[in-house]
CSV table of C-alpha atoms in Angstrom, one decimal:
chain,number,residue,atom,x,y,z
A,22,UNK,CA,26.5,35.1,17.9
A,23,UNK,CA,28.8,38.3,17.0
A,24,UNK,CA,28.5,41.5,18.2
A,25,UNK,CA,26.4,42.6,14.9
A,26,UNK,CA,23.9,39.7,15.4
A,27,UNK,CA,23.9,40.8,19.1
A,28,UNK,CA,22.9,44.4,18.1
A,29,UNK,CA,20.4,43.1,15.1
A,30,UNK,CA,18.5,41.0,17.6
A,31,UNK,CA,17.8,43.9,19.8
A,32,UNK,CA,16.6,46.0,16.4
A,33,UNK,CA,14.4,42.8,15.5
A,34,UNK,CA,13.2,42.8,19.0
A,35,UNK,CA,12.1,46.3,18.9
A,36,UNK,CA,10.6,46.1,15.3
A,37,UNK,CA,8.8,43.4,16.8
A,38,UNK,CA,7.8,45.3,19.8
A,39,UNK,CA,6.4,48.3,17.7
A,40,UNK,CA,4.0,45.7,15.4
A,41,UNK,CA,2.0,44.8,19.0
A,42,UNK,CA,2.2,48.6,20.0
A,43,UNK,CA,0.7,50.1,17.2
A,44,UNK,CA,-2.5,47.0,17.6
A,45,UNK,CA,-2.9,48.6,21.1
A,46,UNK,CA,-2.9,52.3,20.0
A,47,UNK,CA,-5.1,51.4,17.5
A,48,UNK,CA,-2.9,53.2,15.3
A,49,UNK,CA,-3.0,52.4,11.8
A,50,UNK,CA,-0.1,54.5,10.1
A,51,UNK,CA,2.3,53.2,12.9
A,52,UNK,CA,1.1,49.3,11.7
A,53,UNK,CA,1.9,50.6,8.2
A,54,UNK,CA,5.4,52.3,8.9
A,55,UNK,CA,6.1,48.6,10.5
A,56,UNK,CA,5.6,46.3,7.1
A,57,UNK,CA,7.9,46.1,4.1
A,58,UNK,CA,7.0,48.1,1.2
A,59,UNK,CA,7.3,47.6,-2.3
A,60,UNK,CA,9.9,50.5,-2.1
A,61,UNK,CA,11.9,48.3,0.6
A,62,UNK,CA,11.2,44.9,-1.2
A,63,UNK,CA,11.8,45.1,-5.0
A,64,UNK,CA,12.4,41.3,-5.6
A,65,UNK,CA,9.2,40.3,-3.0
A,66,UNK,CA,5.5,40.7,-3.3
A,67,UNK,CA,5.4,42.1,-0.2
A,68,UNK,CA,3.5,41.0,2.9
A,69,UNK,CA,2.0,38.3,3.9
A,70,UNK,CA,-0.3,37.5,7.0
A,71,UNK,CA,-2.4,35.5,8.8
A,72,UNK,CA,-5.0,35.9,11.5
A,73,UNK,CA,-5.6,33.6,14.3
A,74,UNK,CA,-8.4,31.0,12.0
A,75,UNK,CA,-8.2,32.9,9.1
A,76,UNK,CA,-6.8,32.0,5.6
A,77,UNK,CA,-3.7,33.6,4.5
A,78,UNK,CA,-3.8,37.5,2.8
A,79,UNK,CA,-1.0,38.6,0.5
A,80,UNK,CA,0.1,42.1,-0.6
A,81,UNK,CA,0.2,45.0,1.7
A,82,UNK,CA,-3.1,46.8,0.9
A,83,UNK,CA,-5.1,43.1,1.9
A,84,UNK,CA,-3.5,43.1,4.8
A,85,UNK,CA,-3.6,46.5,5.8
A,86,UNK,CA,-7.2,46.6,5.3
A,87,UNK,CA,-7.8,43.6,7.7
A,88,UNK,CA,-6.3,45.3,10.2
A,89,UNK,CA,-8.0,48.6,10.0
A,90,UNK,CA,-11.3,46.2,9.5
A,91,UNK,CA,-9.9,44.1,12.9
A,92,UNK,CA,-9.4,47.6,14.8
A,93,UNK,CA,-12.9,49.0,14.2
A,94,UNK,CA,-14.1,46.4,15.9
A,95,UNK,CA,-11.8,46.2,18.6
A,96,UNK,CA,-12.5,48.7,21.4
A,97,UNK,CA,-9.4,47.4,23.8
A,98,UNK,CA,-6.2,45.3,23.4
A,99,UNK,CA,-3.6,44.8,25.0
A,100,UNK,CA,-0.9,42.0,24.5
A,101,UNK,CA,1.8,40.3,26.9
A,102,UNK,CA,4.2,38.7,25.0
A,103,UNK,CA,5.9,35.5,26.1
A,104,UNK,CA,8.5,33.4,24.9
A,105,UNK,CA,10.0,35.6,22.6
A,106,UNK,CA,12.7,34.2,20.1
A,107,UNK,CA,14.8,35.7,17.6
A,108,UNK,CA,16.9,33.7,15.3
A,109,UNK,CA,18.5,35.1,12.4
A,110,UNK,CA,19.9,34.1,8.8
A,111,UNK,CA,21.8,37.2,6.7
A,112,UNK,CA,19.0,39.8,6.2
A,113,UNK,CA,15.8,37.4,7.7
A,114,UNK,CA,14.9,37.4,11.1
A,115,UNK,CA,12.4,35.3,12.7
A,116,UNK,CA,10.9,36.2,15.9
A,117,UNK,CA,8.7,33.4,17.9
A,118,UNK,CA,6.6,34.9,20.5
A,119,UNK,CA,3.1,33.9,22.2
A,120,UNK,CA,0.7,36.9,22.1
A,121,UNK,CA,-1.3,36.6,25.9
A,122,UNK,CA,-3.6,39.2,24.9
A,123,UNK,CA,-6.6,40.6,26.7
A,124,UNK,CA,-9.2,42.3,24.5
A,125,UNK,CA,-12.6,44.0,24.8
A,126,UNK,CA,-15.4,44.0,22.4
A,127,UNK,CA,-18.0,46.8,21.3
A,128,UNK,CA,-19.8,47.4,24.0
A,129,UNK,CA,-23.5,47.5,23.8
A,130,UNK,CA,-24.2,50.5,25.3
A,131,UNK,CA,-22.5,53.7,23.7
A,132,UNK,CA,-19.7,54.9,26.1
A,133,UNK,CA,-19.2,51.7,27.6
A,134,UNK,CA,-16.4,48.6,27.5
A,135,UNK,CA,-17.6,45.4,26.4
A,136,UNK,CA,-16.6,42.1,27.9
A,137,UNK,CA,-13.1,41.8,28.6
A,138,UNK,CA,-11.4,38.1,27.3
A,139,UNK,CA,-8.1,36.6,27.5
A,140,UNK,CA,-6.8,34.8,24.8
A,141,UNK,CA,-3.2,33.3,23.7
A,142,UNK,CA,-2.4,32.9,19.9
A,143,UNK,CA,1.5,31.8,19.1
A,144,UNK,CA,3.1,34.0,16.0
A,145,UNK,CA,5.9,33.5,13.7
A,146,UNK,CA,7.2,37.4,12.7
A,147,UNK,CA,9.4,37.1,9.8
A,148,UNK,CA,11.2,40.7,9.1
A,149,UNK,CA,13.7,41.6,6.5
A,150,UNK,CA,16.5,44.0,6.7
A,151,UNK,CA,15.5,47.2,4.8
A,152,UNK,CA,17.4,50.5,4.3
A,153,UNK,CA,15.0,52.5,6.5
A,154,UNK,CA,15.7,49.0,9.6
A,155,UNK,CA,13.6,45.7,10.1
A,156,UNK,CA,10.3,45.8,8.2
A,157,UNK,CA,7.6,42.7,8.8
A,158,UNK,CA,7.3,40.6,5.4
A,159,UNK,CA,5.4,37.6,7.3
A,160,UNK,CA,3.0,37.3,10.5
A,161,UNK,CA,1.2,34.2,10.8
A,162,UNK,CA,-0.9,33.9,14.3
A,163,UNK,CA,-2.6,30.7,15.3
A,164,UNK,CA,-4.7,30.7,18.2
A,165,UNK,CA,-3.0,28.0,21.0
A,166,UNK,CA,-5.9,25.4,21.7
A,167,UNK,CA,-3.9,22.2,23.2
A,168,UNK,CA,-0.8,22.6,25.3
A,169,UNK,CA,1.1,20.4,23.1
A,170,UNK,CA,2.9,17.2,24.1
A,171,UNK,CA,5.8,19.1,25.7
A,172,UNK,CA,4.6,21.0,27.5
A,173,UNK,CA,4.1,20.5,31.2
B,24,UNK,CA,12.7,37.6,-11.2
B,25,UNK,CA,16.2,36.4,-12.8
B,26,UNK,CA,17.0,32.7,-13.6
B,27,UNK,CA,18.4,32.3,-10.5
B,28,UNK,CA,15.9,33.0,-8.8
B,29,UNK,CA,13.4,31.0,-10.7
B,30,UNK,CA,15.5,28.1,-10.3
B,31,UNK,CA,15.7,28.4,-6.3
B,32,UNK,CA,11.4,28.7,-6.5
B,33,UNK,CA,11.3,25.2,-8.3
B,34,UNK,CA,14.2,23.9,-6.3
B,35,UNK,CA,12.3,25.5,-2.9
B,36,UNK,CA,8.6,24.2,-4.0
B,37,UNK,CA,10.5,20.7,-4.3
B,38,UNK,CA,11.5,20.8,-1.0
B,39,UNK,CA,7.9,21.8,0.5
B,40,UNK,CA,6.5,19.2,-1.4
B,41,UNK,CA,9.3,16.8,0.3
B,42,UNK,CA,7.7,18.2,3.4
B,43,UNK,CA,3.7,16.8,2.7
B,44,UNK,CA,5.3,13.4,0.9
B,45,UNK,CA,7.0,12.7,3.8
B,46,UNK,CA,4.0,13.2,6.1
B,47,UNK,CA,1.7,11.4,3.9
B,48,UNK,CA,4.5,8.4,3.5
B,49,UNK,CA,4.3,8.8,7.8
B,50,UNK,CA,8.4,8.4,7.2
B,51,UNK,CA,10.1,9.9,9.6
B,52,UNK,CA,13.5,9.4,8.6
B,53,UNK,CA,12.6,11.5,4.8
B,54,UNK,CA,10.7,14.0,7.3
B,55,UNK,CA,14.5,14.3,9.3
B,56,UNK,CA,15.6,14.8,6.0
B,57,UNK,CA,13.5,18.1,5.2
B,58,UNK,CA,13.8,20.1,8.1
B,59,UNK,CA,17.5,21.8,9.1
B,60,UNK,CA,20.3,20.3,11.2
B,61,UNK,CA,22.4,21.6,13.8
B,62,UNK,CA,25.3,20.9,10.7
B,63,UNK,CA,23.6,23.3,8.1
B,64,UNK,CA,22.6,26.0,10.5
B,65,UNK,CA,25.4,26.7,12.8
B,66,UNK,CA,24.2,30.2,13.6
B,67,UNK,CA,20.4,29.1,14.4
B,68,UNK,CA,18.9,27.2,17.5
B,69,UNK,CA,17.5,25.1,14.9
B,70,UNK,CA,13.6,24.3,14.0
B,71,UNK,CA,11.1,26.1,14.9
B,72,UNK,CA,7.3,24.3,14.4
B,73,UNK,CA,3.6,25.2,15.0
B,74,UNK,CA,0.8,22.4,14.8
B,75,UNK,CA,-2.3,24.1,14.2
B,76,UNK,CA,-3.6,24.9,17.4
B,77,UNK,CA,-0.9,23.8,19.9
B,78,UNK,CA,2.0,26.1,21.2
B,79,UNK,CA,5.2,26.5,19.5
B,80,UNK,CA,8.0,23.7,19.8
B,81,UNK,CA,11.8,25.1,19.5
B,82,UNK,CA,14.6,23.0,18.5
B,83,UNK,CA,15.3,19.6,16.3
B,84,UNK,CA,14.9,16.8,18.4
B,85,UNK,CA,11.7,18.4,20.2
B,86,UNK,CA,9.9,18.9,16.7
B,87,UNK,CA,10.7,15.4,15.2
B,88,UNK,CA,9.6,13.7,18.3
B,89,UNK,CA,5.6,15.5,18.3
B,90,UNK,CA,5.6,14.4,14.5
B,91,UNK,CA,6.6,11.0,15.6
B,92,UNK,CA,3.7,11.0,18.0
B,93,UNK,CA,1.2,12.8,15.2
B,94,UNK,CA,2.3,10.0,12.5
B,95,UNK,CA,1.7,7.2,15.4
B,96,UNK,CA,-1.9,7.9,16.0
B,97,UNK,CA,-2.7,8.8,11.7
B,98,UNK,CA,-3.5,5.7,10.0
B,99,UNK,CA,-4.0,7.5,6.6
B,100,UNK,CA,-3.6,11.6,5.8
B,101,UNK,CA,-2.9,13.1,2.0
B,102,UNK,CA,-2.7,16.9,1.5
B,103,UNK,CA,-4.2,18.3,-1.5
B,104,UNK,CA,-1.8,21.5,-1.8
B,105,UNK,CA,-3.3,25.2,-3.2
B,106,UNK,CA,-2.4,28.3,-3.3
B,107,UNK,CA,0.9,27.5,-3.3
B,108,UNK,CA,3.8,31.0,-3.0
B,109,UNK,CA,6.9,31.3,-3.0
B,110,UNK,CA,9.1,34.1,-2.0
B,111,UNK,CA,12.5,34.6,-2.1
B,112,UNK,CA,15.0,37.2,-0.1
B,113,UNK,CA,18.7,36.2,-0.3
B,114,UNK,CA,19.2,32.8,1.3
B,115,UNK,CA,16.1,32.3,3.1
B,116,UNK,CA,12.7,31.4,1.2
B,117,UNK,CA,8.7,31.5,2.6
B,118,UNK,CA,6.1,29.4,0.9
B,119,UNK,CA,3.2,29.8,2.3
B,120,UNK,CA,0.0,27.4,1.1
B,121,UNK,CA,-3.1,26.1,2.1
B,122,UNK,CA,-3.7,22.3,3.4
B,123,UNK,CA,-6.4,20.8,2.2
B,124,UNK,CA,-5.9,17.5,4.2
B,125,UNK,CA,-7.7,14.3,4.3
B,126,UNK,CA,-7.2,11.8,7.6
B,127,UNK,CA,-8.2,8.7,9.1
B,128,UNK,CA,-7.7,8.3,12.3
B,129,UNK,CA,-7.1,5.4,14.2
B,130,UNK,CA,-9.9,2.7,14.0
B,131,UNK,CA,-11.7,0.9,16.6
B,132,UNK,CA,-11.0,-2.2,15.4
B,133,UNK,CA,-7.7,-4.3,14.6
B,134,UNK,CA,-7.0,-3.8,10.6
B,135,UNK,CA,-10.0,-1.3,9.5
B,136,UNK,CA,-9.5,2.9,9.0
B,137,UNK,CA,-11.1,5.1,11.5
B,138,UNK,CA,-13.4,7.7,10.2
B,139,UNK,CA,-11.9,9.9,7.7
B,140,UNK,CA,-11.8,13.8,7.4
B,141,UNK,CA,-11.3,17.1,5.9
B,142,UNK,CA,-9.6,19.9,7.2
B,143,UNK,CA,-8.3,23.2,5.9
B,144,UNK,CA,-5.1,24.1,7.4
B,145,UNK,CA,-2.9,27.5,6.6
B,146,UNK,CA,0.7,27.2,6.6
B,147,UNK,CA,3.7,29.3,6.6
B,148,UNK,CA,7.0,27.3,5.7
B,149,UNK,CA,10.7,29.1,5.7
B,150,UNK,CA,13.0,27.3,4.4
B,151,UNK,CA,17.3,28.2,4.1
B,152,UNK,CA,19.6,27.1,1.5
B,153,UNK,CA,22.2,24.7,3.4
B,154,UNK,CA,25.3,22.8,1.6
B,155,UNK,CA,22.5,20.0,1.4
B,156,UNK,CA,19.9,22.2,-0.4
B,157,UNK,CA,17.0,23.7,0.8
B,158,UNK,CA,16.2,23.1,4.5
B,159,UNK,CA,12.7,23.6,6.4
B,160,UNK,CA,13.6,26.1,9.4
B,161,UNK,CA,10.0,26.9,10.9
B,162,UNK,CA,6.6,25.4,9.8
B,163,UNK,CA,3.6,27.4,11.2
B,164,UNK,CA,0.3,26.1,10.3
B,165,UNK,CA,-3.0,27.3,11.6
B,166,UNK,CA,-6.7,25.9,11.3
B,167,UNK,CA,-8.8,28.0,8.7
B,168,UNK,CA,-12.0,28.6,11.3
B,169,UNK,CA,-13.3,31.7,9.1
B,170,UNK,CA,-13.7,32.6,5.4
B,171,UNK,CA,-12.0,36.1,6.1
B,172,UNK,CA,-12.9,39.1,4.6
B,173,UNK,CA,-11.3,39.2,1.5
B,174,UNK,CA,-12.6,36.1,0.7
B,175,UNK,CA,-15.3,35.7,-1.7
């Protein structure tokens, strides 16, 4: 790697870094600021994501919408990411990471946490290079239900 | 769009459909074919693949040896491809589609086809344009558990 991909990898990691933080603030104009827009991507249709088990959404405004739908209904998240990878190819970079997150339901009683549960999902962040830095064009999660044949 | 572009989505939907032949053939050798080599891809680790619902495998040799072991215990699997996109940014593409897959698995007895069944799987494919043409670099596919919201 050069000294540019060096320093790109770092930006990539930190774009990568912000998507999870704005899921644990909650914050839904942080999320946005963190996806490619149509300003940014001319020659795309923009964003494309999937959710651990769901089918695949396309263009910004159905996938900002599941998220603020996937934040009113979660009262707590946090995520520890693992196994983070960043590979890149001219303006593309793809992160690899698995999401250990911990999350908590509505509670049934106002005021009150619900149940706390652990969960790992494995995610493929695809961001492009944009004037205003790394914007997310791709996140596909998949929730991790076998450890695979290589691992030990 | 230009021409050029329109040329690479045919030329990039080719090579995704290479992808599923190669599974449904169970060849391995056409499957070594489609994804990226250490040749093409100098500046990459390599392949990156998710199996819906195990954890991510990094690198060539790993990924071609867990399809090895998924084609030796599927006697029979087609995929019936929808919702097929394709996105270009410079050299890199993303197809993303749905799997609507058929199996067998493997029978109880000598010389007859297990039980056969459906499945819907979402996938994610990114492909790069190599010397040799276009060149998986991560599959990320996901079991479709829920309808999702924008689903009708």
């Amino acid at each position: 790697m050069t000294t540019s991909d060096d320093i790109a990898a770092v930006e990539v990691e930190a774009a990568n870094a912000a998507l999870y933080a704005a899921l644990e603030a909650g914050d839904l104009d942080a999320l946005t600021d963190v996806w490619v827009s149509g300003a940014d991507a001319d020659d795309v249709r923009g964003a494309v994501c999937v959710h651990p088990g769901w089918p695949v959404l396309r263009g910004r405004a159905s996938v900002l919408r599941s998220y603020a739908l996937i934040m009113a209904h979660t009262e707590y998240i946090q995520f520890f990411l693992t196994d983070v990878e960043v590979e890149l190819a001219g303006d593309v970079a793809l992160v690899t990471c698995t999401e250990n997150i911990l999350s908590g339901g509505e509670a049934e009683e106002e005021g009150e946490l619900g149940p706390l549960v652990g969960g790992r999902v494995v995610a493929t962040n695809l961001f492009r290079r944009t004037a205003e830095g790394w914007r997310l064009w791709s996140h596909h999660g998949s929730p991790v239900l076998t450890s695979g044949p290589d691992e030990e």
